[in-house]
Every structure is written in C-alpha cells, then in structure tokens.
Tab-separated table of C-alpha atoms in Angstrom:
chain	number	residue	atom	x	y	z
A	87	MET	CA	-20.796	58.753	-20.785
A	88	SER	CA	-23.168	58.706	-18.158
A	89	ILE	CA	-22.521	57.106	-14.587
A	90	VAL	CA	-24.529	54.217	-15.314
A	91	THR	CA	-22.555	52.931	-17.973
A	92	LEU	CA	-19.510	52.968	-15.928
A	93	LEU	CA	-20.961	51.567	-12.988
A	94	PRO	CA	-20.347	47.945	-13.728
A	95	PHE	CA	-16.465	49.049	-14.756
A	96	ILE	CA	-16.198	50.815	-11.411
A	97	VAL	CA	-17.767	47.610	-9.364
A	98	LEU	CA	-15.481	45.469	-11.615
A	99	ILE	CA	-11.977	47.604	-10.900
A	100	GLY	CA	-13.038	47.903	-6.802
A	101	ALA	CA	-13.371	44.121	-6.411
A	102	MET	CA	-10.126	43.413	-8.232
A	103	PHE	CA	-8.663	45.869	-6.021
A	104	LEU	CA	-10.186	44.222	-2.828
A	105	MET	CA	-9.198	40.770	-3.527
A	106	THR	CA	-5.500	41.479	-4.520
A	107	ARG	CA	-5.501	43.528	-1.291
A	108	SER	CA	-6.340	40.451	0.860
A	109	ALA	CA	-3.751	38.249	-1.616
A	110	LYS	CA	-1.187	40.500	-0.405
A	111	LYS	CA	-2.053	40.719	2.826
A	112	LYS	CA	-1.892	37.123	3.451
A	113	GLN	CA	1.325	36.914	1.561
A	114	GLN	CA	2.873	39.454	4.155
A	115	GLN	CA	1.823	37.317	6.798
A	116	ALA	CA	3.152	34.309	5.718
A	117	VAL	CA	6.653	35.693	4.884
A	118	GLN	CA	6.384	37.313	8.350
A	119	MET	CA	5.589	33.760	10.179
A	120	ARG	CA	8.886	32.258	8.133
A	121	ASN	CA	10.782	35.064	9.360
A	122	GLN	CA	9.861	33.877	12.881
A	123	MET	CA	11.317	30.482	12.715
A	124	GLN	CA	14.070	29.701	15.115
A	125	PRO	CA	16.181	26.549	15.579
A	126	GLY	CA	13.953	24.382	17.951
A	127	THR	CA	10.953	25.610	16.164
A	128	GLY	CA	8.152	22.549	15.085
A	129	VAL	CA	7.009	23.364	11.977
A	130	ARG	CA	4.681	21.795	9.403
A	131	THR	CA	5.410	21.797	5.406
A	132	ILE	CA	3.181	22.215	3.019
A	133	GLY	CA	3.140	18.921	2.167
A	134	GLY	CA	2.394	17.784	5.809
A	135	MET	CA	5.327	16.542	7.177
A	136	TYR	CA	6.137	17.668	10.801
A	137	ALA	CA	9.416	18.745	11.554
A	138	THR	CA	12.278	20.604	13.774
A	139	VAL	CA	13.872	23.528	12.974
A	140	LYS	CA	17.744	23.035	13.252
A	141	GLU	CA	19.154	25.773	11.013
A	142	VAL	CA	17.702	29.064	9.088
A	143	GLY	CA	19.181	30.307	6.040
A	144	ASP	CA	18.219	33.235	3.475
A	145	ASP	CA	16.200	31.065	1.265
A	146	THR	CA	16.643	27.860	2.983
A	147	VAL	CA	15.519	25.654	6.076
A	148	LEU	CA	17.569	22.783	7.368
A	149	LEU	CA	15.037	20.400	9.106
A	150	GLU	CA	15.260	17.423	11.342
A	151	VAL	CA	12.620	15.139	10.103
A	152	ALA	CA	13.726	12.525	12.576
A	153	PRO	CA	16.303	11.671	15.007
A	154	GLY	CA	19.292	12.120	13.158
A	155	VAL	CA	17.709	12.543	9.734
A	156	HIS	CA	17.912	16.150	8.516
A	157	ALA	CA	16.494	17.759	5.403
A	158	VAL	CA	17.243	20.669	3.598
A	159	TYR	CA	13.815	22.778	2.123
A	160	ALA	CA	13.391	25.917	0.847
A	161	LYS	CA	11.423	28.498	3.046
A	162	ASN	CA	8.713	28.762	0.862
A	163	ALA	CA	8.079	25.070	1.744
A	164	ILE	CA	6.921	25.981	5.184
A	165	GLY	CA	3.271	25.792	5.657
A	166	ALA	CA	3.033	26.919	9.370
A	167	VAL	CA	5.191	27.856	12.387
A	168	LEU	CA	3.748	25.546	15.535
A	169	ASP	CA	3.497	26.502	18.922
A	170	ASP	CA	5.426	24.296	21.255
A	171	ASP	CA	2.502	22.760	22.710
A	172	GLU	CA	0.932	22.240	19.613
A	173	TYR	CA	3.915	20.420	17.989
A	174	ASN	CA	4.142	18.117	21.033
A	175	ARG	CA	0.770	16.989	21.166
A	176	ILE	CA	0.644	16.335	17.100
A	177	VAL	CA	4.354	14.610	16.977
A	178	HIS	CA	4.526	13.071	20.238
A	179	GLY	CA	1.017	13.018	21.381
A	180	GLU	CA	1.964	14.311	24.849
A	181	GLY	CA	-1.344	15.954	26.338
A	182	ASP	CA	-3.785	13.784	24.726
A	183	GLY	CA	-5.007	13.011	28.144
A	184	ASP	CA	-7.181	16.355	28.320
A	185	LEU	CA	-9.062	15.592	25.430
A	186	LYS	CA	-12.731	14.010	26.262
A	187	THR	CA	-15.146	12.565	24.036
A	188	ASP	CA	-18.549	11.343	24.251
A	189	THR	CA	-18.300	9.106	21.212
A	190	PRO	CA	-18.412	5.342	21.715
A	191	VAL	CA	-15.679	3.130	20.952
A	192	VAL	CA	-15.861	1.018	17.634
A	193	PRO	CA	-14.330	-1.836	17.969
A	194	ASP	CA	-12.057	-2.700	14.793
A	195	ASP	CA	-13.807	-6.397	13.921
A	196	ALA	CA	-17.584	-6.973	13.410
A	197	SER	CA	-16.902	-10.488	15.462
A	198	SER	CA	-16.961	-8.404	18.779
A	199	LEU	CA	-20.574	-7.114	17.664
A	200	THR	CA	-22.308	-10.161	18.071
A	201	ALA	CA	-22.827	-11.972	21.430
A	202	THR	CA	-21.853	-15.902	21.624
A	203	ASP	CA	-21.712	-18.075	24.392
A	204	ASP	CA	-18.347	-20.404	25.288
A	205	ALA	CA	-19.221	-22.669	22.625
A	206	GLY	CA	-19.096	-20.130	19.706
A	207	THR	CA	-22.913	-20.311	18.990
A	208	ALA	CA	-25.309	-17.526	19.144
A	209	VAL	CA	-27.126	-16.564	22.517
A	210	ALA	CA	-30.712	-17.012	22.719
A	211	GLY	CA	-32.973	-14.054	21.494
A	212	ASP	CA	-30.537	-13.605	18.316
A	213	VAL	CA	-31.990	-14.009	15.070
A	214	ALA	CA	-31.477	-17.497	13.545
A	215	LYS	CA	-28.683	-17.853	10.767
A	216	ILE	CA	-30.399	-18.008	7.455
A	217	ASP	CA	-28.830	-20.617	4.746
A	218	LEU	CA	-28.029	-18.589	1.722
A	219	GLY	CA	-26.337	-21.216	-0.196
A	220	LYS	CA	-27.650	-22.563	-3.498
A	221	LYS	CA	-29.836	-25.539	-3.490
A	222	ASP	CA	-29.378	-28.544	-6.199
A	223	ALA	CA	-32.861	-29.680	-7.643
A	224	ALA	CA	-31.888	-33.084	-6.141
A	225	ASP	CA	-31.943	-31.787	-2.632
A	226	GLU	CA	-35.825	-30.869	-3.068
A	227	ALA	CA	-38.272	-32.881	-1.725
A	228	GLY	CA	-40.561	-32.677	-4.993
A	229	THR	CA	-38.859	-31.956	-8.236
A	230	ALA	CA	-40.828	-29.724	-10.121
A	231	PRO	CA	-41.839	-30.883	-13.870
A	232	GLU	CA	-40.080	-27.915	-15.330
A	233	ALA	CA	-36.727	-29.717	-13.890
A	234	GLU	CA	-37.743	-32.932	-15.182
A	235	ASP	CA	-38.328	-31.440	-18.670
A	236	ALA	CA	-35.081	-29.581	-18.532
A	237	LYS	CA	-33.271	-32.732	-17.642
A	238	ALA	CA	-34.509	-34.503	-20.652
A	239	ASP	CA	-33.911	-31.926	-23.114
A	240	ASP	CA	-30.265	-32.059	-21.603
A	241	LYS	CA	-27.966	-31.046	-24.608
A	242	ARG	CA	-23.864	-30.224	-25.074
A	243	ASP	CA	-22.640	-27.500	-27.216
A	244	GLY	CA	-23.605	-28.306	-30.751
A	245	ASP	CA	-25.850	-31.118	-30.452
A	246	THR	CA	-29.216	-31.231	-32.357
A	247	ASP	CA	-32.267	-33.198	-32.355
A	248	ALA	CA	-31.346	-33.885	-36.205
A	249	LYS	CA	-30.731	-37.575	-37.103
C-alpha cells in the first residue's frame, strides 16, 4: 500500500488521539478540583445551585444550601469550587459597589417614559393620541349608499327572499 492511501487513516487516528487526550486532561482537572474542597468552601453544583461545603466524604459532600438546610450530594455533582470573594459576590451580593456600568437604568414600567403634567394629560410637544376605536356607521356624518343597501338586505341566518 502506498502512503497516500494510508494518510486519511493516520489523520483520523491522530485526531481521535488528540480529542481523547484533551478530554482526559479536563476530567483529571475536575477530579483535582473536587479533591481540593474543604469545609467552608463555596461551590456551584452542575444544576446551578450555590452552597457551602460542610463535610467531605469519599464519594459524597454535605452541602449547606441555606442556613440550617443541609443536603447530601455526590462529588461528581459539584460543577465548580469558587473563591471566597466570588462566592460572596454571587450569593451575598457583597462587593457589587465596585462594579461600574455605563448603561442607562431602564424603568420597569412604560408610564415613566412619557411626560405628563399634574393633571395626567400629555405635555405639549408630545404626539396627540390617536383614537383606534371602531366607529359605527351611524356615527359617521354621511352614510354611504353601500351602507344603506346593506341595511335593506339585512337577513338573519336561514332567511331567504322566497315568498
């Protein structure tokens, strides 16, 4: 066989080797991270719950989910071990004053977006409100001839012109 026919197989085997190697490396890092857990450490589970480690066993971890509320989780359910600063910022909201944002504050309701005076009417310069209500034919000043014909031909279900 020539090298040209073997080249696709060699590339495929090389790619598989690299993918499994990176997956094993990530798995080893996750195991090492879970072994570094100590009581008092803040963690995030794979489900997104934040808790504090109370006890670490061989395959399980006792987590304090809320003050006085404890739950037993498998070690594999721990998604991340957090630094104390990061855990306190996320769970307790401490240290948020340091964050500066340039984005404007958007109000919760749309009423604060329109300017009104003390009486509740729109301030001058605003676009006049458009009445989108449906008008009856009687409300119109002049009735169209089509409307008069429609009134004359007003029939109920099942009515016919037969005598």
